[in-house]
PDB file of C-alpha atoms and ligand atoms in Angstrom:
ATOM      1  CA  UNK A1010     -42.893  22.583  73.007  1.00 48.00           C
ATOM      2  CA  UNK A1011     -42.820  25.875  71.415  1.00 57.00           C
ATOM      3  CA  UNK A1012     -40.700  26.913  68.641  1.00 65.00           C
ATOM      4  CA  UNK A1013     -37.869  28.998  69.544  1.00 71.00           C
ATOM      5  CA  UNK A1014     -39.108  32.926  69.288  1.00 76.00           C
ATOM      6  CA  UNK A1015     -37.863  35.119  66.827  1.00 77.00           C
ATOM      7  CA  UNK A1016     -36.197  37.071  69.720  1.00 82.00           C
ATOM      8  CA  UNK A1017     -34.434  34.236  71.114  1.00 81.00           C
ATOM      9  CA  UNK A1018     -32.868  33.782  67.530  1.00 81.00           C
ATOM     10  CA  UNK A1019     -31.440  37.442  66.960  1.00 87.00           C
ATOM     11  CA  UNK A1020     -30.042  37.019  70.649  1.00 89.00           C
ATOM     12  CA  UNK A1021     -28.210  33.840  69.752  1.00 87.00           C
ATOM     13  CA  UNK A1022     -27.300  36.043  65.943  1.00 89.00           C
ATOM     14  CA  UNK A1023     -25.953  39.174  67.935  1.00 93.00           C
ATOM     15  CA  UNK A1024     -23.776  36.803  70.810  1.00 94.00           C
ATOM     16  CA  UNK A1025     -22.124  34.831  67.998  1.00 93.00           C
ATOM     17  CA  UNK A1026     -21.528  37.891  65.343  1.00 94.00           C
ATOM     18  CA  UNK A1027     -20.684  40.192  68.402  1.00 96.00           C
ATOM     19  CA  UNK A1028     -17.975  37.127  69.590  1.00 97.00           C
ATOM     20  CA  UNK A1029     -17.067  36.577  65.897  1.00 96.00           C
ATOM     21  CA  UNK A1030     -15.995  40.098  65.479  1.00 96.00           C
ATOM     22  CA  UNK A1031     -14.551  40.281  68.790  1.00 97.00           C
ATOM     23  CA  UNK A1032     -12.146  37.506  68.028  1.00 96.00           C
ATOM     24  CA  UNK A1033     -11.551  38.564  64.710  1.00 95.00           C
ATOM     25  CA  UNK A1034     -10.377  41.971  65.341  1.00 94.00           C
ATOM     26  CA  UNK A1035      -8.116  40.865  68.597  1.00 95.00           C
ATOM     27  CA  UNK A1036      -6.889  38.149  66.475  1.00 94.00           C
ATOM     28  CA  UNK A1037      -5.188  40.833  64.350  1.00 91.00           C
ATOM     29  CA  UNK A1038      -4.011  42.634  66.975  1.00 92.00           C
ATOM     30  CA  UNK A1039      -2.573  40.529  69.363  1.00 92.00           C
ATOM     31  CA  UNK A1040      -1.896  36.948  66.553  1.00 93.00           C
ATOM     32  CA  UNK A1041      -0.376  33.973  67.873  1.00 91.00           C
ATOM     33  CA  UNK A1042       0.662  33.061  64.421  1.00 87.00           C
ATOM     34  CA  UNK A1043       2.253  36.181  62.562  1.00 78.00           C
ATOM     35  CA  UNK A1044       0.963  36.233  59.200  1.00 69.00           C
ATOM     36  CA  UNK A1045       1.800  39.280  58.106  1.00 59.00           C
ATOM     37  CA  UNK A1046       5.240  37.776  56.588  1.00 54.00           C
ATOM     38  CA  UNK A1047       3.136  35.610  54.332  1.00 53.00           C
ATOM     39  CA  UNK A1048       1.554  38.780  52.472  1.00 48.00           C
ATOM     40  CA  UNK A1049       3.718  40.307  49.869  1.00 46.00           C
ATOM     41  CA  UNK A1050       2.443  43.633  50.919  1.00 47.00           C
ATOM     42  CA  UNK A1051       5.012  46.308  51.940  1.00 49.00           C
ATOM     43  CA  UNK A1052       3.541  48.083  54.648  1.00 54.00           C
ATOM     44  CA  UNK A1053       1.805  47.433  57.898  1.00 51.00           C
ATOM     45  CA  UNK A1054      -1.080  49.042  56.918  1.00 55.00           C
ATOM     46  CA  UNK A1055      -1.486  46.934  53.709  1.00 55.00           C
ATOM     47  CA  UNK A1056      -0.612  43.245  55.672  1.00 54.00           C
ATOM     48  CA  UNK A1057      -3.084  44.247  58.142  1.00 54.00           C
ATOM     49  CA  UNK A1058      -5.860  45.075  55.305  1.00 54.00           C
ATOM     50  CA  UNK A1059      -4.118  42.133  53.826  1.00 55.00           C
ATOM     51  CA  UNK A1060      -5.234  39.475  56.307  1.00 59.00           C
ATOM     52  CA  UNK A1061      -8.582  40.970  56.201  1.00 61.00           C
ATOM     53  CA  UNK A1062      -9.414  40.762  52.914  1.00 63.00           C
ATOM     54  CA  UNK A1063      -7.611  37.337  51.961  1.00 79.00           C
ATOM     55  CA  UNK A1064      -8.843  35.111  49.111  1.00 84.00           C
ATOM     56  CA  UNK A1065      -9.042  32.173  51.749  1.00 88.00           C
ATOM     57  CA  UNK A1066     -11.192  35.067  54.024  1.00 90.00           C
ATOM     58  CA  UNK A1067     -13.864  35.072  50.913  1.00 91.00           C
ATOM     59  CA  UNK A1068     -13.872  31.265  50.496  1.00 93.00           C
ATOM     60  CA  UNK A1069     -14.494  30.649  53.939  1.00 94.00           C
ATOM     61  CA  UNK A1070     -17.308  33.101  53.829  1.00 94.00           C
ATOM     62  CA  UNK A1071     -18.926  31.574  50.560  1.00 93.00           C
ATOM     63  CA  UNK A1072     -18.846  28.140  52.089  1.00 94.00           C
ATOM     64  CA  UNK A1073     -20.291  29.955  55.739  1.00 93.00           C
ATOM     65  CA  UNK A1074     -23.055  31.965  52.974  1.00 92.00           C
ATOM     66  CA  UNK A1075     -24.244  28.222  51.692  1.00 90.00           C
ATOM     67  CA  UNK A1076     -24.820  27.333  55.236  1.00 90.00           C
ATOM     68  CA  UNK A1077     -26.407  30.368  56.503  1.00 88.00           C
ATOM     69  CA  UNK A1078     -29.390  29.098  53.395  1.00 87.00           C
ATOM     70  CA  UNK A1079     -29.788  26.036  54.584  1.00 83.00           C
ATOM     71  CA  UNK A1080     -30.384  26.968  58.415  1.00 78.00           C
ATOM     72  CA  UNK A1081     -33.925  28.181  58.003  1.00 80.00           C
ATOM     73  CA  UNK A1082     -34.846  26.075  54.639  1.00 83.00           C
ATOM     74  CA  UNK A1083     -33.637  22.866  56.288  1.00 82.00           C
ATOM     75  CA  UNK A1084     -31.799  22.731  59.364  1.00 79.00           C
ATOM     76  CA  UNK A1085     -34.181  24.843  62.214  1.00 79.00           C
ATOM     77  CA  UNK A1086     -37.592  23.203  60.682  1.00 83.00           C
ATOM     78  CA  UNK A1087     -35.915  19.583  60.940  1.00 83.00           C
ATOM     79  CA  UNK A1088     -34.640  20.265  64.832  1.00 81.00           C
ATOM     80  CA  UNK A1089     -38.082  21.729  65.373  1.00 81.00           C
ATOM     81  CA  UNK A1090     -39.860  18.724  63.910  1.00 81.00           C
ATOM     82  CA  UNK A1091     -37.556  15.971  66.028  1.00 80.00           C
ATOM     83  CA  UNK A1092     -37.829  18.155  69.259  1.00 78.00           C
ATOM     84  CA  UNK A1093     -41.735  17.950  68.989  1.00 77.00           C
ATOM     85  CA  UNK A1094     -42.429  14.404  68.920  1.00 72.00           C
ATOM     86  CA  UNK A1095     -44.251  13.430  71.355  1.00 69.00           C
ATOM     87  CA  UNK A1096     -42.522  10.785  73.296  1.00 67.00           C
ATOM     88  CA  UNK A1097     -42.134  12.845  76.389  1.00 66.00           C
ATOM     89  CA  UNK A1098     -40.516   9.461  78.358  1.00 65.00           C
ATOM     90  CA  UNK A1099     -37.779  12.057  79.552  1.00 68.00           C
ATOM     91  CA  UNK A1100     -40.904  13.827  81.559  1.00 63.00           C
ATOM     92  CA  UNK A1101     -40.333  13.643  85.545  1.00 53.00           C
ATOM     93  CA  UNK A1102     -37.025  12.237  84.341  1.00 53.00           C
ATOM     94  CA  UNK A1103     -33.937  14.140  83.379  1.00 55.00           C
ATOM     95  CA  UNK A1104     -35.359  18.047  83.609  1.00 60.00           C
ATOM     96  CA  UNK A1105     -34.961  21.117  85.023  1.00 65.00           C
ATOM     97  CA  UNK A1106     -31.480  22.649  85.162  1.00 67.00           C
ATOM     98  CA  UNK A1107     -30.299  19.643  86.054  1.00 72.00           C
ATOM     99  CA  UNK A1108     -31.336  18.148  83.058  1.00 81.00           C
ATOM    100  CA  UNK A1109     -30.131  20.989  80.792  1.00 86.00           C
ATOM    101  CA  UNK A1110     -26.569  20.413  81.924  1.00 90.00           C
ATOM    102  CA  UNK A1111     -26.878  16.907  81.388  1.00 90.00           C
ATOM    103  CA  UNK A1112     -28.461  17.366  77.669  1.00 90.00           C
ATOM    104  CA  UNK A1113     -25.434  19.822  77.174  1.00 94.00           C
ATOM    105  CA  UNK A1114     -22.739  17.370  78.020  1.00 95.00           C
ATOM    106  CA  UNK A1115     -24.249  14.493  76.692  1.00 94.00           C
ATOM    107  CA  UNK A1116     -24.715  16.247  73.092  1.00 94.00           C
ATOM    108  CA  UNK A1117     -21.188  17.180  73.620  1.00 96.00           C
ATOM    109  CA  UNK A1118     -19.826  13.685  73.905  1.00 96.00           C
ATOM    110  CA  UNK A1119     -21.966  12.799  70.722  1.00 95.00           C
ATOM    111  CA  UNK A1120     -20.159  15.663  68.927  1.00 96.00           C
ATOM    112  CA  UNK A1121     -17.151  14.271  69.860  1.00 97.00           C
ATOM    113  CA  UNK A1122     -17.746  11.123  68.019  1.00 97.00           C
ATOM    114  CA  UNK A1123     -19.331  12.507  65.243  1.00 97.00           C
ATOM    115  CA  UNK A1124     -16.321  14.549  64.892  1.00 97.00           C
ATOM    116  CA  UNK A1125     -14.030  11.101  65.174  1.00 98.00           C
ATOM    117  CA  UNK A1126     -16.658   9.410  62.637  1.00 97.00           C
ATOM    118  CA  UNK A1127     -16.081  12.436  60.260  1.00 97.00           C
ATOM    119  CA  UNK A1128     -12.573  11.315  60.133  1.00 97.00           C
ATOM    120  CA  UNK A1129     -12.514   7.647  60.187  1.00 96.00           C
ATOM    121  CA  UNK A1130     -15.534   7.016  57.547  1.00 96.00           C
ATOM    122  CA  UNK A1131     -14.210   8.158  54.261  1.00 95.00           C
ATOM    123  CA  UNK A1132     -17.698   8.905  52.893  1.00 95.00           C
ATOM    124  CA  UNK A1133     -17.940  11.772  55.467  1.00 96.00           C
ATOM    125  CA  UNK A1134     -14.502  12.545  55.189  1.00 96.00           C
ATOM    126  CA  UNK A1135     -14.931  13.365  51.900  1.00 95.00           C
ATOM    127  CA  UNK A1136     -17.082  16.299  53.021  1.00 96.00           C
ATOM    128  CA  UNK A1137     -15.302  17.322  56.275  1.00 97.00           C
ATOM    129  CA  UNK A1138     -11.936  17.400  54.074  1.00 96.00           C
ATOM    130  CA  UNK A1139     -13.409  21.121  53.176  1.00 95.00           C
ATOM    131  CA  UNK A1140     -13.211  22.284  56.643  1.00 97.00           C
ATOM    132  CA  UNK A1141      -9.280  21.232  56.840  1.00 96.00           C
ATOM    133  CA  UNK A1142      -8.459  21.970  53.181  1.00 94.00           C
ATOM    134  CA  UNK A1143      -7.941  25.581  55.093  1.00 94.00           C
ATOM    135  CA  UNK A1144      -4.272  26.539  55.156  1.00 91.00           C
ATOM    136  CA  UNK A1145      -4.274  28.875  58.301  1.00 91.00           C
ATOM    137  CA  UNK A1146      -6.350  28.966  61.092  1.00 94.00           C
ATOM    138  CA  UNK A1147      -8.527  32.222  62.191  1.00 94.00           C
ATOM    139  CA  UNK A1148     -12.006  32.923  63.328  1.00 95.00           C
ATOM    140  CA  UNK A1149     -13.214  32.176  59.942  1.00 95.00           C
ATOM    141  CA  UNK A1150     -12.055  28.813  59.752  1.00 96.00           C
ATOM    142  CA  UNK A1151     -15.154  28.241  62.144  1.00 96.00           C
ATOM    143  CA  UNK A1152     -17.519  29.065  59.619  1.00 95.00           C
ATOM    144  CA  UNK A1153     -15.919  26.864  56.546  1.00 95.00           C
ATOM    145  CA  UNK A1154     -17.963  23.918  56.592  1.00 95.00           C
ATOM    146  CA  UNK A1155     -19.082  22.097  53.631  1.00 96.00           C
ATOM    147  CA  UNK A1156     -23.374  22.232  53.203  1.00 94.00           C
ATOM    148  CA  UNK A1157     -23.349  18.095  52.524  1.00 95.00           C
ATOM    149  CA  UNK A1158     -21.656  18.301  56.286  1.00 95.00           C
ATOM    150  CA  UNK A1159     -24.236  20.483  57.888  1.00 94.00           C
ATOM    151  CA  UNK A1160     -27.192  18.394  56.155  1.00 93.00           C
ATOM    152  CA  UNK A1161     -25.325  15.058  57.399  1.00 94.00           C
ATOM    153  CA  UNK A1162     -24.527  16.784  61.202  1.00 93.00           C
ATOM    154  CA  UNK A1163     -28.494  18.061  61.174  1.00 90.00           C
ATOM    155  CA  UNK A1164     -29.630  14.371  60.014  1.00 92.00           C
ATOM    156  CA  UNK A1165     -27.662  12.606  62.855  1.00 92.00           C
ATOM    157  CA  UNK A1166     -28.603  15.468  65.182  1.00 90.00           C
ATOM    158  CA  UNK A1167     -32.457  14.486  64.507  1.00 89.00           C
ATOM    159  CA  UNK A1168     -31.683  10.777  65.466  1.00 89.00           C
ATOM    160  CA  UNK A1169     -30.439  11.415  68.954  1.00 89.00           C
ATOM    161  CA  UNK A1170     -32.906  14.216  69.541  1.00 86.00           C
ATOM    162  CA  UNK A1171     -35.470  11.195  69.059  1.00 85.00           C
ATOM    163  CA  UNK A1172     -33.815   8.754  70.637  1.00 86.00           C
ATOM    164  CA  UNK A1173     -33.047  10.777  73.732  1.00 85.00           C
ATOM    165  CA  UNK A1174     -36.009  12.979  73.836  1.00 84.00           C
ATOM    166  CA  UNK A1175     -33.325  15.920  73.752  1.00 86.00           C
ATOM    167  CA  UNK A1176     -35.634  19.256  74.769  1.00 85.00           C
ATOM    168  CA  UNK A1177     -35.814  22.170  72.065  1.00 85.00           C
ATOM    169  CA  UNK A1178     -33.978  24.255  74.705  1.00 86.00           C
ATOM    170  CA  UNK A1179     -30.916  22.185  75.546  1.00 89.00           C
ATOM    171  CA  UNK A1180     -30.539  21.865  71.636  1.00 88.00           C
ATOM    172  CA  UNK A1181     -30.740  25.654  71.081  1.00 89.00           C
ATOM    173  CA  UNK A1182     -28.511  26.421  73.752  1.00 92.00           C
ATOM    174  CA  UNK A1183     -25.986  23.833  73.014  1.00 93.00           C
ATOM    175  CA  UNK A1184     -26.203  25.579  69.136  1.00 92.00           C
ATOM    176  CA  UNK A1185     -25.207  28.659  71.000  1.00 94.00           C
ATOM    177  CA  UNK A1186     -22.679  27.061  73.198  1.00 96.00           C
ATOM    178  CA  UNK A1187     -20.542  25.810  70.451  1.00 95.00           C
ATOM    179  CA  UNK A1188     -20.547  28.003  67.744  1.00 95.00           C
ATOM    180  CA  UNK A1189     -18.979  30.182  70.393  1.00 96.00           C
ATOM    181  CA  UNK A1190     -16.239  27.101  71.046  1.00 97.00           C
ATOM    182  CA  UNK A1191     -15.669  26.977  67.711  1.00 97.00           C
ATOM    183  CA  UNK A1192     -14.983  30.497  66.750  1.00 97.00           C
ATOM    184  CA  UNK A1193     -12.579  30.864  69.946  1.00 97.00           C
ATOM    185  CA  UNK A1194     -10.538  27.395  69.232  1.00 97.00           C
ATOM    186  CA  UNK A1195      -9.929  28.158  65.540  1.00 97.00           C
ATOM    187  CA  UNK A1196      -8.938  31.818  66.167  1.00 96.00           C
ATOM    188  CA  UNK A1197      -5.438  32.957  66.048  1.00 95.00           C
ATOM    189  CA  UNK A1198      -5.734  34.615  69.331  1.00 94.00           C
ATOM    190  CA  UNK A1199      -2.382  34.617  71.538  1.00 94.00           C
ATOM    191  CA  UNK A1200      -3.318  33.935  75.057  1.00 94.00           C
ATOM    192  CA  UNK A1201      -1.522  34.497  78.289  1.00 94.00           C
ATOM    193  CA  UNK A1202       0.333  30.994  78.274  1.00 91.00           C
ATOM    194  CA  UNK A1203      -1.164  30.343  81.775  1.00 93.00           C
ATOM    195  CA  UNK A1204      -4.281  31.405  80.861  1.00 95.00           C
ATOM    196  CA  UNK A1205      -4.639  28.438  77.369  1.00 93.00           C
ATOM    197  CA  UNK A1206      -3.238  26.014  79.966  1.00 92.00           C
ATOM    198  CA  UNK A1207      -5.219  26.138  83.082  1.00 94.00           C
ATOM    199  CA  UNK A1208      -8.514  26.657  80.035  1.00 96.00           C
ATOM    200  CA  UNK A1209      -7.187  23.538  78.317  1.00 95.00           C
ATOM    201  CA  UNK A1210      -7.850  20.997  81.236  1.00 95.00           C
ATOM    202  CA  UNK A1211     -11.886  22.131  81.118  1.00 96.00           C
ATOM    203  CA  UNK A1212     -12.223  23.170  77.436  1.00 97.00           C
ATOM    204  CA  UNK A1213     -10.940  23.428  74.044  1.00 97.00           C
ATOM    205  CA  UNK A1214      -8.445  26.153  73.479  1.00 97.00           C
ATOM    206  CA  UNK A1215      -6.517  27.021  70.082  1.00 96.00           C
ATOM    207  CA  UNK A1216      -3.279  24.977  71.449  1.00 95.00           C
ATOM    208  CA  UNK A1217      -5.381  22.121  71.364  1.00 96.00           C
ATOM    209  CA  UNK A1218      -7.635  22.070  68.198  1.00 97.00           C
ATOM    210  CA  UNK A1219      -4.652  24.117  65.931  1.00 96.00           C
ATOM    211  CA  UNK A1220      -3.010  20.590  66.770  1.00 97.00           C
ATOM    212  CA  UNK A1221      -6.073  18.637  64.888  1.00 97.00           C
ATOM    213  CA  UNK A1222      -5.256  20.852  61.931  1.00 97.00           C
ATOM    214  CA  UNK A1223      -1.838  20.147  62.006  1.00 96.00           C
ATOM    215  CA  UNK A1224      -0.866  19.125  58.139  1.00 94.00           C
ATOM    216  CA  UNK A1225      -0.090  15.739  59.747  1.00 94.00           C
ATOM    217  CA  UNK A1226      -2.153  13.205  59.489  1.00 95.00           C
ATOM    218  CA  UNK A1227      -1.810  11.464  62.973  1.00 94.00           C
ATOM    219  CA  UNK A1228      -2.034  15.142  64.461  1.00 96.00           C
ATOM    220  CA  UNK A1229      -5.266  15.738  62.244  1.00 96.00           C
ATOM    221  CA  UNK A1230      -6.629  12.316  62.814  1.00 96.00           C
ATOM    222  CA  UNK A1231      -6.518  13.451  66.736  1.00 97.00           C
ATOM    223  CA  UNK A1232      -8.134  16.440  69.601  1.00 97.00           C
ATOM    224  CA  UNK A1233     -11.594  15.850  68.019  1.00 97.00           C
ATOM    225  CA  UNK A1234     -13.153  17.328  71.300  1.00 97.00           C
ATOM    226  CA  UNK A1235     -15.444  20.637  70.560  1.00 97.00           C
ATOM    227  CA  UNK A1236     -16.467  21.940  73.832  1.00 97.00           C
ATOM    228  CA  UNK A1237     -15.279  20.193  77.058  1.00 97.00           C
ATOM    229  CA  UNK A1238     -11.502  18.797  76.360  1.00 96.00           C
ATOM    230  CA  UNK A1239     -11.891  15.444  78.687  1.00 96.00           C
ATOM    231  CA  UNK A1240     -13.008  13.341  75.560  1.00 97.00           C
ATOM    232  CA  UNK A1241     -10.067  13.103  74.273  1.00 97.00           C
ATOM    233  CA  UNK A1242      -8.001  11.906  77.417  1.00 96.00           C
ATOM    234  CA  UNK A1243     -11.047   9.538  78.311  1.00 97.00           C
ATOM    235  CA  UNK A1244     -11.348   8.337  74.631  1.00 97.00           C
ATOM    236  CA  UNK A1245      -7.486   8.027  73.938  1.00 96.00           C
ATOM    237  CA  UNK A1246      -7.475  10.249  71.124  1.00 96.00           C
ATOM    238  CA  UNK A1247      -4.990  13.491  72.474  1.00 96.00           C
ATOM    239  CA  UNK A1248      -2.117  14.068  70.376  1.00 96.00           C
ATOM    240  CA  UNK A1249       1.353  14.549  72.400  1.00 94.00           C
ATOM    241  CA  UNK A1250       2.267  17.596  69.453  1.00 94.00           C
ATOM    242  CA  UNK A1251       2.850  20.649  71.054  1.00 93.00           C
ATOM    243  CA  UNK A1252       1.592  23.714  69.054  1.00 93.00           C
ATOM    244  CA  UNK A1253       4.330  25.596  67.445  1.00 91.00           C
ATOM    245  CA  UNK A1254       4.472  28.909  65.366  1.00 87.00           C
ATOM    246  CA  UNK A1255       5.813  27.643  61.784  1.00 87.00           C
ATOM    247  CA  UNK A1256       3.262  24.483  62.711  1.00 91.00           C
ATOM    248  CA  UNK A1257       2.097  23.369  58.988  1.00 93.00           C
ATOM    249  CA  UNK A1258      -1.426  23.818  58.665  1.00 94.00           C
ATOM    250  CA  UNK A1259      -4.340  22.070  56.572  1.00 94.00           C
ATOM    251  CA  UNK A1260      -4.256  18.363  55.065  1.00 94.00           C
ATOM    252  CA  UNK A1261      -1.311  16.588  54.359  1.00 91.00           C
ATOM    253  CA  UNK A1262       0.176  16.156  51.201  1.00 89.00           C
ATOM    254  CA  UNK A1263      -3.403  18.117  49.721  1.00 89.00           C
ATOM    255  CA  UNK A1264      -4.196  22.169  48.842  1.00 88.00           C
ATOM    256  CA  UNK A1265      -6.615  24.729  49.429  1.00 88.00           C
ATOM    257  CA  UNK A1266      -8.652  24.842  46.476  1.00 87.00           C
ATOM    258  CA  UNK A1267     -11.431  27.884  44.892  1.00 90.00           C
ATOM    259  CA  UNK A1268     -14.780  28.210  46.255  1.00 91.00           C
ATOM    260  CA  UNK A1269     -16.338  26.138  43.359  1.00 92.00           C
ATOM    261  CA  UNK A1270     -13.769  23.298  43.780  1.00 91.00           C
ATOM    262  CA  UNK A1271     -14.684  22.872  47.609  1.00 92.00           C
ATOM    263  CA  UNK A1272     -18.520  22.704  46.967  1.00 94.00           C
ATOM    264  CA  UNK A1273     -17.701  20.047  43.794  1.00 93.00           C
ATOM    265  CA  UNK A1274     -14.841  18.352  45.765  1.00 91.00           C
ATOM    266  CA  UNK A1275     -16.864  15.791  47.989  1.00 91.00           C
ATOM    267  CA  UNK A1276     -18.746  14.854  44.833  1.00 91.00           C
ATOM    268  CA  UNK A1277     -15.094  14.178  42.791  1.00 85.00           C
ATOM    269  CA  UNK A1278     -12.427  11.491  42.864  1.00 76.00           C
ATOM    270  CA  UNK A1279      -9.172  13.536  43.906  1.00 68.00           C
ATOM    271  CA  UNK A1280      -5.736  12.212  43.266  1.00 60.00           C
ATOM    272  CA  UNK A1281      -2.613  12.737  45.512  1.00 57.00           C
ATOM    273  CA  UNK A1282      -1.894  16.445  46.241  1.00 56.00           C
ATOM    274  CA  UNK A1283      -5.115  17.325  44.080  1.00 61.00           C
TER     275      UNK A1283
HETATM  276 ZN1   ZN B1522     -11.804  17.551  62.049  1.00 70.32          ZN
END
């Protein structure tokens, strides 16, 4: 199979910077959480400028910067290399549109438990960690992973794209597919409350993932769904904690550290509220 064109990639750049902006702005305007009281600034003008430009705003950023490196050097020449092996045993199988929506589901459900691995193996906790060390939720908090996570997701990606003869397409569409799930779930955007609930049967809305970021341990060790929210009632792993406004965010009993301290922190022994 063909490499994905150079078009198809500044399509799949301009839908998730167009969405990322999108949400970010409305975000602002419209906030489920108000954060505005946590700046010391004493006008509107300057808590508004004040949530754009916040240190945690440049962090997440820098960690998102890291990744952005790695995509072409590492992570798109890897998927390409898995996707053209030629096994082929899913030919006259699983194809055609048909088999693009199953591809997308299944690589959804293995998300899931990757996600639920990332928590329950302390070796890759120790890199996912970053991704909650974040002490409020926005956008941005989509785009703060840690690079040893990325290079770990991309190496089990590779393994299933092998093992399940997973097409170039379904993979590049499911890329697509949930870095636009995970920008909308982190953001801070208040929906119409019957709007996040009737959403929140099919997929992931912020009441349900802000809940897996709760500073809470049982909460955060919980929703590990990305896309479609049914894994988590099949799989036993939904949290009963409502999302509230004053809801603690990050990882309990830890705090958000500088840039250089989340790239060194997976490599480090930490101590108790390190
Ligand atoms: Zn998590």
């Amino acid at each position: 199979m063909a490499d994905i064109t150079d078009s198809e990639l500044l399509i799949r750049a301009v839908l998730v910077f167009g969405w990322l902006l999108l949400l970010f702005l409305a975000e602002r305007c419209w906030p489920y959480a108000d954060r505005s009281k946590e700046q010391t600034a004493p006008s509107v003008g300057k808590a508004f400028r004040g949530q754009i430009f916040a240190p945690r705003i440049g962090r997440n950023l820098g960690l998102w910067f890291c990744n952005t490196l790695l995509s072409p050097l590492v992570v798109l020449p890897l998927t390409y290399w898995a996707t053209a092996l030629p096994w082929g045993w899913r030919e006259g199988g699983v194809s055609g549109s048909g088999g693009l929506l199953f591809d997308l589901v299944l690589l959804d459900f293995l998300i899931y438990w990757w996600h639920r691995l990332n928590h329950e193996l302390p070796f890759l906790w120790r890199f996912h960690e970053v991704h909650h060390l974040d002490n409020t939720l926005d956008s941005t908090s989509a785009l703060r992973f840690h690079f040893g996570e990325v290079l770990l997701s991309a190496l089990m990606r590779v393994v299933f794209i092998i093992l399940l003869d997973i097409p170039l397409f379904s993979v590049f569409l499911f890329e697509i597919l949930l870095l636009l799930a995970t920008i909308f779930h982190h953001s801070n955007l208040r929906l119409p409350s019957f709007l996040e609930r009737y959403l929140s049967w099919i997929i992931v809305t912020p009441s349900i993932h802000w809940v897996h970021h709760h500073a809470l341990r049982s909460d955060t060790d919980s929703n590990y769904s990305t896309i479609l929210s049914l894994w988590d009632r099949i799989f036993g792993s939904r949290s009963d904690t409502a999302r509230f406004t004053g809801m603690p965010i990050g990882v309990e009993g830890f705090s958000d550290k500088s840039l250089p301290a989340l790239l060194l922190r997976p490599f480090r022994e930490k101590e108790k509220g390190g």
